[in-house]
Amino acid sequence: MSIGTANRIRKAVVPAAGQGTRLYPLTKVQPKEMMPVGPYPAIDWVIQELAAAEITEILVITGPGKSAIEAHLDPQEGRLARADLPLWLTEFDSSRITIYFTRQNPPGGLGEAVACARQFVGDEDFVVALGDSVIISEQAAFTRRLLDAHQTSPAVATLGVQPIPPEKASSYGVIEVAEEAEGRLVISNVVEKPEPDQAPSKLAICGRYVFSPEIFAKLNDLQAGRGRELQLTDAIAALATSDRLVQAIPLAPEELRLDVGNLVSYSQAFVRGMLSHPAIAPSFREYLLRLAVHLQDSSQPDPDRTTTDPA
Ligand code: G1P
């Protein structure tokens, strides 16, 4: 199936209203989406990925305490303000991208956040990219692949997924797979943060989605779910269990998904971000290697301590 320009997906929604309590006190004042992932704030990585997928309109859903995101992306405060892209995105035609902001206040779950985008989306298919999930992939290509898979199928939802160890199931939306065909997984159900022994598979939603506007009807009907919040996963489950095609595309083995969610996952994201920067990576990698040697054997030199020879 070829994709005409008229049907090309051009809108994306970036939920960024969550309070980031698992990163307190780092995120008491600073939004977690502004936390550095290597040389750039997390939100910049997400926008770069959307730009690489030729998205031209982005709605960022912010919330209380999130004005730094608007200040970072746009010097003008306020709703529906236009933003210039950060300078490092020069390889993309930044004049083609417009960034808008709206507020979810108080935040009441990812389902409610996406529901805030109904007017922005209109009757077009659209991307959802979580502002605290960074995907490091060659040419920032993951969302592009997700879009291609969505637009060449009759799916009403296409989800990015990643393998997880079973004990991590309770941190993610986990998919149930009905069948696999040509690299796509047909989904029969999704469960938000199941206990490991209840998880329907070892594949978790990785924070990237493509939806048809049909999702809004399901969001409208949502009841409070896990954590007493309106869960996007429950709206997807409603689509999957009503005979609509919902499919998943896995991350490629070389693609990394990093989560600015808790201190451990954030620290990993920071290190990986540094290692992906061409100018910084060589010396940072060498430092890490020397540190690893020292951590394994404390008699080896500590790279952060300079010892002076008394002689
Ligand atoms: C959200 C979604 C979950 C998804 C995860 C990916 O959870 O609800 O389904 O797997 O993002 O990061 P959160 O991490 O916001 O609790």
mmCIF file of C-alpha atoms and ligand atoms in Angstrom:
data_model
loop_
_atom_site.group_PDB
_atom_site.id
_atom_site.type_symbol
_atom_site.label_atom_id
_atom_site.label_comp_id
_atom_site.label_asym_id
_atom_site.label_seq_id
_atom_site.Cartn_x
_atom_site.Cartn_y
_atom_site.Cartn_z
ATOM 1 C CA MET A 1 0.000 0.000 0.000
ATOM 2 C CA SER A 2 1.549 3.350 -0.887
ATOM 3 C CA ILE A 3 1.033 6.432 1.231
ATOM 4 C CA GLY A 4 -0.142 9.572 -0.511
ATOM 5 C CA THR A 5 0.917 12.914 0.955
ATOM 6 C CA ALA A 6 -2.735 13.648 1.723
ATOM 7 C CA ASN A 7 -2.811 10.705 4.170
ATOM 8 C CA ARG A 8 0.617 11.205 5.657
ATOM 9 C CA ILE A 9 0.561 11.378 9.447
ATOM 10 C CA ARG A 10 1.802 14.803 10.481
ATOM 11 C CA LYS A 11 0.604 15.334 14.055
ATOM 12 C CA ALA A 12 2.057 14.119 17.330
ATOM 13 C CA VAL A 13 1.040 14.429 20.964
ATOM 14 C CA VAL A 14 3.725 14.463 23.676
ATOM 15 C CA PRO A 15 2.295 13.843 27.168
ATOM 16 C CA ALA A 16 4.556 15.594 29.687
ATOM 17 C CA ALA A 17 2.290 16.376 32.640
ATOM 18 C CA GLY A 18 3.401 13.615 35.054
ATOM 19 C CA GLN A 19 4.861 14.862 38.333
ATOM 20 C CA GLY A 20 7.994 12.693 38.319
ATOM 21 C CA THR A 21 7.669 11.909 42.032
ATOM 22 C CA ARG A 22 9.991 8.909 41.695
ATOM 23 C CA LEU A 23 12.802 11.351 40.892
ATOM 24 C CA TYR A 24 12.181 13.736 43.818
ATOM 25 C CA PRO A 25 13.875 15.957 44.846
ATOM 26 C CA LEU A 26 15.419 16.335 41.364
ATOM 27 C CA THR A 27 12.001 16.984 39.853
ATOM 28 C CA LYS A 28 10.451 19.108 42.605
ATOM 29 C CA VAL A 29 10.930 22.211 40.481
ATOM 30 C CA GLN A 30 12.428 20.870 37.244
ATOM 31 C CA PRO A 31 10.190 18.800 34.920
ATOM 32 C CA LYS A 32 11.512 15.272 34.413
ATOM 33 C CA GLU A 33 11.296 15.886 30.655
ATOM 34 C CA MET A 34 14.005 18.545 31.130
ATOM 35 C CA MET A 35 16.407 16.137 32.858
ATOM 36 C CA PRO A 36 19.626 15.814 30.867
ATOM 37 C CA VAL A 37 19.999 12.624 28.851
ATOM 38 C CA GLY A 38 23.639 13.079 27.944
ATOM 39 C CA PRO A 39 24.021 16.468 26.303
ATOM 40 C CA TYR A 40 20.321 17.257 25.740
ATOM 41 C CA PRO A 41 17.156 17.360 27.825
ATOM 42 C CA ALA A 42 14.950 14.278 27.381
ATOM 43 C CA ILE A 43 12.287 16.291 25.528
ATOM 44 C CA ASP A 44 14.787 17.250 22.796
ATOM 45 C CA TRP A 45 15.438 13.588 21.999
ATOM 46 C CA VAL A 46 11.700 12.996 21.646
ATOM 47 C CA ILE A 47 11.235 15.976 19.351
ATOM 48 C CA GLN A 48 14.193 14.926 17.229
ATOM 49 C CA GLU A 49 12.612 11.498 16.781
ATOM 50 C CA LEU A 50 9.318 13.081 15.729
ATOM 51 C CA ALA A 51 11.086 15.416 13.316
ATOM 52 C CA ALA A 52 12.842 12.396 11.773
ATOM 53 C CA ALA A 53 9.396 10.885 11.216
ATOM 54 C CA GLU A 54 8.385 14.055 9.312
ATOM 55 C CA ILE A 55 5.892 15.126 11.951
ATOM 56 C CA THR A 56 5.116 18.802 11.435
ATOM 57 C CA GLU A 57 2.746 19.644 14.319
ATOM 58 C CA ILE A 58 3.395 18.678 17.926
ATOM 59 C CA LEU A 59 1.128 19.233 20.928
ATOM 60 C CA VAL A 60 2.958 18.998 24.255
ATOM 61 C CA ILE A 61 0.619 18.272 27.179
ATOM 62 C CA THR A 62 2.123 19.969 30.217
ATOM 63 C CA GLY A 63 0.881 20.366 33.776
ATOM 64 C CA PRO A 64 1.656 22.126 37.054
ATOM 65 C CA GLY A 65 5.326 22.986 37.455
ATOM 66 C CA LYS A 66 6.134 22.281 33.819
ATOM 67 C CA SER A 67 6.626 25.775 32.478
ATOM 68 C CA ALA A 68 10.355 25.103 31.934
ATOM 69 C CA ILE A 69 9.387 22.879 28.989
ATOM 70 C CA GLU A 70 7.573 25.760 27.320
ATOM 71 C CA ALA A 71 10.432 28.119 28.127
ATOM 72 C CA HIS A 72 12.909 25.625 26.661
ATOM 73 C CA LEU A 73 11.004 25.001 23.455
ATOM 74 C CA ASP A 74 9.539 28.447 23.128
ATOM 75 C CA PRO A 75 10.546 31.764 24.618
ATOM 76 C CA GLN A 76 6.918 32.885 24.568
ATOM 77 C CA GLU A 77 4.808 31.616 27.441
ATOM 78 C CA GLY A 78 1.247 30.512 26.907
ATOM 79 C CA ARG A 79 -1.113 28.113 25.231
ATOM 80 C CA LEU A 80 -0.753 27.377 21.552
ATOM 81 C CA ALA A 81 2.502 29.291 21.304
ATOM 82 C CA ARG A 82 4.857 28.607 18.433
ATOM 83 C CA ALA A 83 8.317 27.320 19.220
ATOM 84 C CA ASP A 84 11.607 27.277 17.400
ATOM 85 C CA LEU A 85 13.475 24.036 17.548
ATOM 86 C CA PRO A 86 16.691 23.778 19.504
ATOM 87 C CA LEU A 87 19.714 24.641 17.408
ATOM 88 C CA TRP A 88 21.107 21.135 17.380
ATOM 89 C CA LEU A 89 18.206 19.997 15.210
ATOM 90 C CA THR A 90 19.690 21.805 12.237
ATOM 91 C CA GLU A 91 19.680 18.699 10.062
ATOM 92 C CA PHE A 92 15.881 18.935 9.985
ATOM 93 C CA ASP A 93 13.859 21.668 8.351
ATOM 94 C CA SER A 94 12.789 23.238 11.635
ATOM 95 C CA SER A 95 10.645 25.829 9.886
ATOM 96 C CA ARG A 96 8.248 22.993 9.035
ATOM 97 C CA ILE A 97 7.571 22.087 12.684
ATOM 98 C CA THR A 98 5.177 23.945 14.947
ATOM 99 C CA ILE A 99 4.978 23.127 18.650
ATOM 100 C CA TYR A 100 1.853 23.852 20.682
ATOM 101 C CA PHE A 101 1.239 23.520 24.406
ATOM 102 C CA THR A 102 -1.790 22.770 26.495
ATOM 103 C CA ARG A 103 -2.205 21.904 30.172
ATOM 104 C CA GLN A 104 -3.656 18.925 31.959
ATOM 105 C CA ASN A 105 -4.315 20.297 35.397
ATOM 106 C CA PRO A 106 -4.347 18.382 37.678
ATOM 107 C CA PRO A 107 -2.811 15.387 35.861
ATOM 108 C CA GLY A 108 -5.169 12.383 36.035
ATOM 109 C CA GLY A 109 -3.476 9.665 34.024
ATOM 110 C CA LEU A 110 -2.083 9.102 30.536
ATOM 111 C CA GLY A 111 -5.539 8.391 29.103
ATOM 112 C CA GLU A 112 -6.790 11.746 30.272
ATOM 113 C CA ALA A 113 -3.653 13.456 28.900
ATOM 114 C CA VAL A 114 -4.187 12.036 25.411
ATOM 115 C CA ALA A 115 -7.895 12.950 25.582
ATOM 116 C CA CYS A 116 -6.770 16.610 25.900
ATOM 117 C CA ALA A 117 -5.530 16.347 22.286
ATOM 118 C CA ARG A 118 -8.901 15.565 20.667
ATOM 119 C CA GLN A 119 -9.396 19.019 19.146
ATOM 120 C CA PHE A 120 -5.770 19.269 17.997
ATOM 121 C CA VAL A 121 -5.940 15.864 16.299
ATOM 122 C CA GLY A 122 -9.294 16.309 14.542
ATOM 123 C CA ASP A 123 -9.986 13.390 12.193
ATOM 124 C CA GLU A 124 -6.362 12.458 11.421
ATOM 125 C CA ASP A 125 -4.284 9.518 12.583
ATOM 126 C CA PHE A 126 -1.580 10.688 14.981
ATOM 127 C CA VAL A 127 1.470 9.709 17.034
ATOM 128 C CA VAL A 128 1.770 9.687 20.820
ATOM 129 C CA ALA A 129 5.372 9.889 22.113
ATOM 130 C CA LEU A 130 5.879 10.007 25.878
ATOM 131 C CA GLY A 131 8.067 12.940 26.892
ATOM 132 C CA ASP A 132 9.975 10.899 29.499
ATOM 133 C CA SER A 133 10.846 7.995 27.163
ATOM 134 C CA VAL A 134 13.913 8.365 24.998
ATOM 135 C CA ILE A 135 14.677 5.984 22.158
ATOM 136 C CA ILE A 136 18.206 5.968 20.854
ATOM 137 C CA SER A 137 18.233 4.531 17.378
ATOM 138 C CA GLU A 138 20.200 5.097 14.198
ATOM 139 C CA GLN A 139 18.828 8.234 12.487
ATOM 140 C CA ALA A 140 16.144 8.489 15.244
ATOM 141 C CA ALA A 141 14.192 6.052 13.076
ATOM 142 C CA PHE A 142 11.852 4.153 15.402
ATOM 143 C CA THR A 143 8.760 6.359 15.120
ATOM 144 C CA ARG A 144 9.300 6.492 11.352
ATOM 145 C CA ARG A 145 9.092 2.677 11.254
ATOM 146 C CA LEU A 146 6.004 2.694 13.463
ATOM 147 C CA LEU A 147 4.303 5.170 11.139
ATOM 148 C CA ASP A 148 5.179 3.174 8.037
ATOM 149 C CA ALA A 149 3.779 -0.008 9.604
ATOM 150 C CA HIS A 150 0.609 1.806 10.629
ATOM 151 C CA GLN A 151 0.021 3.463 7.294
ATOM 152 C CA THR A 152 0.500 0.278 5.306
ATOM 153 C CA SER A 153 -2.071 -1.675 7.335
ATOM 154 C CA PRO A 154 -5.715 -1.272 8.369
ATOM 155 C CA ALA A 155 -4.675 -1.001 12.055
ATOM 156 C CA VAL A 156 -6.443 1.515 14.311
ATOM 157 C CA ALA A 157 -3.500 1.446 16.709
ATOM 158 C CA THR A 158 0.175 0.543 16.264
ATOM 159 C CA LEU A 159 2.258 0.297 19.432
ATOM 160 C CA GLY A 160 6.016 0.279 19.884
ATOM 161 C CA VAL A 161 7.034 -2.568 22.182
ATOM 162 C CA GLN A 162 10.210 -3.832 23.829
ATOM 163 C CA PRO A 163 11.155 -7.107 25.496
ATOM 164 C CA ILE A 164 11.293 -6.876 29.301
ATOM 165 C CA PRO A 165 12.410 -9.268 32.022
ATOM 166 C CA PRO A 166 9.270 -10.802 33.617
ATOM 167 C CA GLU A 167 9.882 -9.121 37.010
ATOM 168 C CA LYS A 168 9.567 -5.663 35.349
ATOM 169 C CA ALA A 169 6.015 -6.307 34.063
ATOM 170 C CA SER A 170 4.441 -4.242 36.846
ATOM 171 C CA SER A 171 6.145 -1.087 35.498
ATOM 172 C CA TYR A 172 4.631 -1.266 32.005
ATOM 173 C CA GLY A 173 1.624 -1.869 29.814
ATOM 174 C CA VAL A 174 2.082 -5.467 28.636
ATOM 175 C CA ILE A 175 0.620 -6.833 25.390
ATOM 176 C CA GLU A 176 -1.085 -10.152 24.678
ATOM 177 C CA VAL A 177 -0.152 -11.424 21.217
ATOM 178 C CA ALA A 178 -2.690 -13.252 19.044
ATOM 179 C CA GLU A 179 -0.410 -13.900 16.081
ATOM 180 C CA GLU A 180 2.729 -12.736 14.339
ATOM 181 C CA ALA A 181 2.835 -11.863 10.659
ATOM 182 C CA GLU A 182 5.621 -10.188 8.657
ATOM 183 C CA GLY A 183 7.337 -8.606 11.660
ATOM 184 C CA ARG A 184 4.060 -7.250 13.080
ATOM 185 C CA LEU A 185 2.387 -8.635 16.156
ATOM 186 C CA VAL A 186 -1.404 -8.700 16.208
ATOM 187 C CA ILE A 187 -2.550 -7.746 19.705
ATOM 188 C CA SER A 188 -5.571 -9.337 21.365
ATOM 189 C CA ASN A 189 -5.329 -7.416 24.660
ATOM 190 C CA VAL A 190 -3.120 -5.102 26.753
ATOM 191 C CA VAL A 191 -2.850 -4.981 30.524
ATOM 192 C CA GLU A 192 -1.526 -1.992 32.475
ATOM 193 C CA LYS A 193 1.196 -2.868 34.992
ATOM 194 C CA PRO A 194 0.267 -6.511 35.670
ATOM 195 C CA GLU A 195 1.860 -8.506 38.455
ATOM 196 C CA PRO A 196 4.626 -10.632 36.887
ATOM 197 C CA ASP A 197 2.610 -13.864 37.220
ATOM 198 C CA GLN A 198 -0.368 -12.219 35.473
ATOM 199 C CA ALA A 199 1.602 -10.721 32.562
ATOM 200 C CA PRO A 200 0.274 -11.943 29.192
ATOM 201 C CA SER A 201 3.731 -11.742 27.528
ATOM 202 C CA LYS A 202 7.231 -10.348 27.971
ATOM 203 C CA LEU A 203 6.586 -7.452 25.583
ATOM 204 C CA ALA A 204 5.936 -4.008 27.050
ATOM 205 C CA ILE A 205 4.631 -0.807 25.493
ATOM 206 C CA CYS A 206 7.693 1.433 25.114
ATOM 207 C CA GLY A 207 6.070 4.867 25.038
ATOM 208 C CA ARG A 208 5.418 5.223 21.288
ATOM 209 C CA TYR A 209 1.975 4.789 19.722
ATOM 210 C CA VAL A 210 0.140 5.586 16.487
ATOM 211 C CA PHE A 211 -3.634 5.915 16.725
ATOM 212 C CA SER A 212 -6.626 6.520 14.562
ATOM 213 C CA PRO A 213 -9.042 9.064 16.107
ATOM 214 C CA GLU A 214 -11.182 6.049 17.121
ATOM 215 C CA ILE A 215 -9.126 6.015 20.308
ATOM 216 C CA PHE A 216 -10.992 9.127 21.521
ATOM 217 C CA ALA A 217 -14.323 7.279 21.728
ATOM 218 C CA LYS A 218 -12.644 4.652 23.920
ATOM 219 C CA LEU A 219 -10.961 7.341 26.034
ATOM 220 C CA ASN A 220 -14.332 8.961 26.501
ATOM 221 C CA ASP A 221 -15.778 5.746 27.950
ATOM 222 C CA LEU A 222 -12.854 5.083 30.304
ATOM 223 C CA GLN A 223 -13.351 4.254 33.958
ATOM 224 C CA ALA A 224 -10.534 4.848 36.436
ATOM 225 C CA GLY A 225 -8.051 1.984 36.157
ATOM 226 C CA ARG A 226 -4.677 1.140 37.652
ATOM 227 C CA GLY A 227 -3.638 3.736 40.270
ATOM 228 C CA ARG A 228 -7.194 5.166 40.086
ATOM 229 C CA GLU A 229 -6.139 7.039 36.931
ATOM 230 C CA LEU A 230 -7.579 7.027 33.396
ATOM 231 C CA GLN A 231 -5.205 4.658 31.625
ATOM 232 C CA LEU A 232 -4.422 4.889 27.906
ATOM 233 C CA THR A 233 -3.720 1.145 28.012
ATOM 234 C CA ASP A 234 -7.354 0.467 28.978
ATOM 235 C CA ALA A 235 -8.597 2.431 25.944
ATOM 236 C CA ILE A 236 -6.242 0.395 23.715
ATOM 237 C CA ALA A 237 -7.554 -2.807 25.321
ATOM 238 C CA ALA A 238 -11.080 -1.681 24.461
ATOM 239 C CA LEU A 239 -10.052 -1.330 20.789
ATOM 240 C CA ALA A 240 -8.200 -4.667 20.742
ATOM 241 C CA THR A 241 -11.059 -6.595 22.299
ATOM 242 C CA SER A 242 -13.666 -5.080 19.965
ATOM 243 C CA ASP A 243 -12.275 -6.727 16.826
ATOM 244 C CA ARG A 244 -10.357 -3.690 15.623
ATOM 245 C CA LEU A 245 -6.816 -4.370 14.405
ATOM 246 C CA VAL A 246 -4.257 -3.312 17.017
ATOM 247 C CA GLN A 247 -0.677 -4.243 16.202
ATOM 248 C CA ALA A 248 2.769 -3.894 17.720
ATOM 249 C CA ILE A 249 6.209 -3.280 16.243
ATOM 250 C CA PRO A 250 9.172 -4.313 18.397
ATOM 251 C CA LEU A 251 12.268 -2.200 18.881
ATOM 252 C CA ALA A 252 15.154 -3.508 16.779
ATOM 253 C CA PRO A 253 17.896 -5.223 18.823
ATOM 254 C CA GLU A 254 20.252 -2.263 18.293
ATOM 255 C CA GLU A 255 17.648 0.290 19.434
ATOM 256 C CA LEU A 256 17.672 1.392 23.059
ATOM 257 C CA ARG A 257 14.705 2.644 25.013
ATOM 258 C CA LEU A 258 15.579 4.714 28.056
ATOM 259 C CA ASP A 259 13.254 5.841 30.789
ATOM 260 C CA VAL A 260 13.541 9.046 32.762
ATOM 261 C CA GLY A 261 11.311 7.429 35.386
ATOM 262 C CA ASN A 262 13.314 6.530 38.464
ATOM 263 C CA LEU A 263 16.862 7.223 39.621
ATOM 264 C CA VAL A 264 18.352 3.986 38.334
ATOM 265 C CA SER A 265 16.726 4.093 34.884
ATOM 266 C CA TYR A 266 17.482 7.820 34.656
ATOM 267 C CA SER A 267 21.179 7.272 35.448
ATOM 268 C CA GLN A 268 21.362 4.647 32.704
ATOM 269 C CA ALA A 269 19.668 7.050 30.295
ATOM 270 C CA PHE A 270 22.193 9.774 31.094
ATOM 271 C CA VAL A 271 25.168 7.490 30.527
ATOM 272 C CA ARG A 272 23.741 6.148 27.262
ATOM 273 C CA GLY A 273 22.988 9.680 26.085
ATOM 274 C CA MET A 274 26.599 10.671 26.687
ATOM 275 C CA LEU A 275 27.834 7.594 24.842
ATOM 276 C CA SER A 276 25.747 8.482 21.790
ATOM 277 C CA HIS A 277 27.341 11.912 21.408
ATOM 278 C CA PRO A 278 30.083 11.687 18.782
ATOM 279 C CA ALA A 279 32.311 14.373 20.304
ATOM 280 C CA ILE A 280 31.983 13.353 23.966
ATOM 281 C CA ALA A 281 31.685 9.569 23.663
ATOM 282 C CA PRO A 282 35.366 8.606 23.159
ATOM 283 C CA SER A 283 36.696 10.231 26.355
ATOM 284 C CA PHE A 284 33.586 9.376 28.408
ATOM 285 C CA ARG A 285 33.775 5.744 27.297
ATOM 286 C CA GLU A 286 37.405 5.584 28.295
ATOM 287 C CA TYR A 287 36.533 7.018 31.721
ATOM 288 C CA LEU A 288 33.771 4.396 32.181
ATOM 289 C CA LEU A 289 36.117 1.582 31.228
ATOM 290 C CA ARG A 290 38.721 2.750 33.744
ATOM 291 C CA LEU A 291 36.049 3.147 36.411
ATOM 292 C CA ALA A 292 34.722 -0.365 35.705
ATOM 293 C CA VAL A 293 38.201 -1.823 36.143
ATOM 294 C CA HIS A 294 38.574 0.019 39.455
ATOM 295 C CA LEU A 295 35.120 -1.054 40.673
ATOM 296 C CA GLN A 296 35.952 -4.668 39.942
ATOM 297 C CA ASP A 297 39.363 -4.478 41.581
ATOM 298 C CA SER A 298 39.939 -1.595 44.001
ATOM 299 C CA SER A 299 43.719 -2.027 43.754
ATOM 300 C CA GLN A 300 43.471 -0.669 40.205
ATOM 301 C CA PRO A 301 43.664 3.147 39.791
ATOM 302 C CA ASP A 302 40.506 5.146 40.554
ATOM 303 C CA PRO A 303 40.031 7.465 37.540
ATOM 304 C CA ASP A 304 38.681 10.239 39.815
ATOM 305 C CA ARG A 305 41.667 10.240 42.144
ATOM 306 C CA THR A 306 44.993 11.649 41.133
ATOM 307 C CA THR A 307 47.731 10.050 43.167
ATOM 308 C CA THR A 308 50.958 11.953 43.457
ATOM 309 C CA ASP A 309 54.099 10.013 43.754
ATOM 310 C CA PRO A 310 55.832 11.313 46.930
ATOM 311 C CA ALA A 311 59.232 10.537 45.402
HETATM 312 C C1 G1P B 1 3.243 4.530 30.842
HETATM 313 C C2 G1P B 1 2.140 3.625 30.291
HETATM 314 C C3 G1P B 1 2.634 2.193 30.161
HETATM 315 C C4 G1P B 1 3.902 2.163 29.309
HETATM 316 C C5 G1P B 1 4.951 3.095 29.929
HETATM 317 C C6 G1P B 1 6.185 3.207 29.050
HETATM 318 O O1 G1P B 1 3.480 4.187 32.193
HETATM 319 O O2 G1P B 1 1.004 3.708 31.135
HETATM 320 O O3 G1P B 1 1.645 1.400 29.565
HETATM 321 O O4 G1P B 1 4.407 0.842 29.222
HETATM 322 O O5 G1P B 1 4.410 4.419 30.082
HETATM 323 O O6 G1P B 1 7.086 4.092 29.634
HETATM 324 P P1 G1P B 1 4.317 5.154 33.194
HETATM 325 O O7 G1P B 1 5.768 4.870 32.935
HETATM 326 O O8 G1P B 1 3.950 6.556 32.841
HETATM 327 O O9 G1P B 1 3.896 4.769 34.565
#
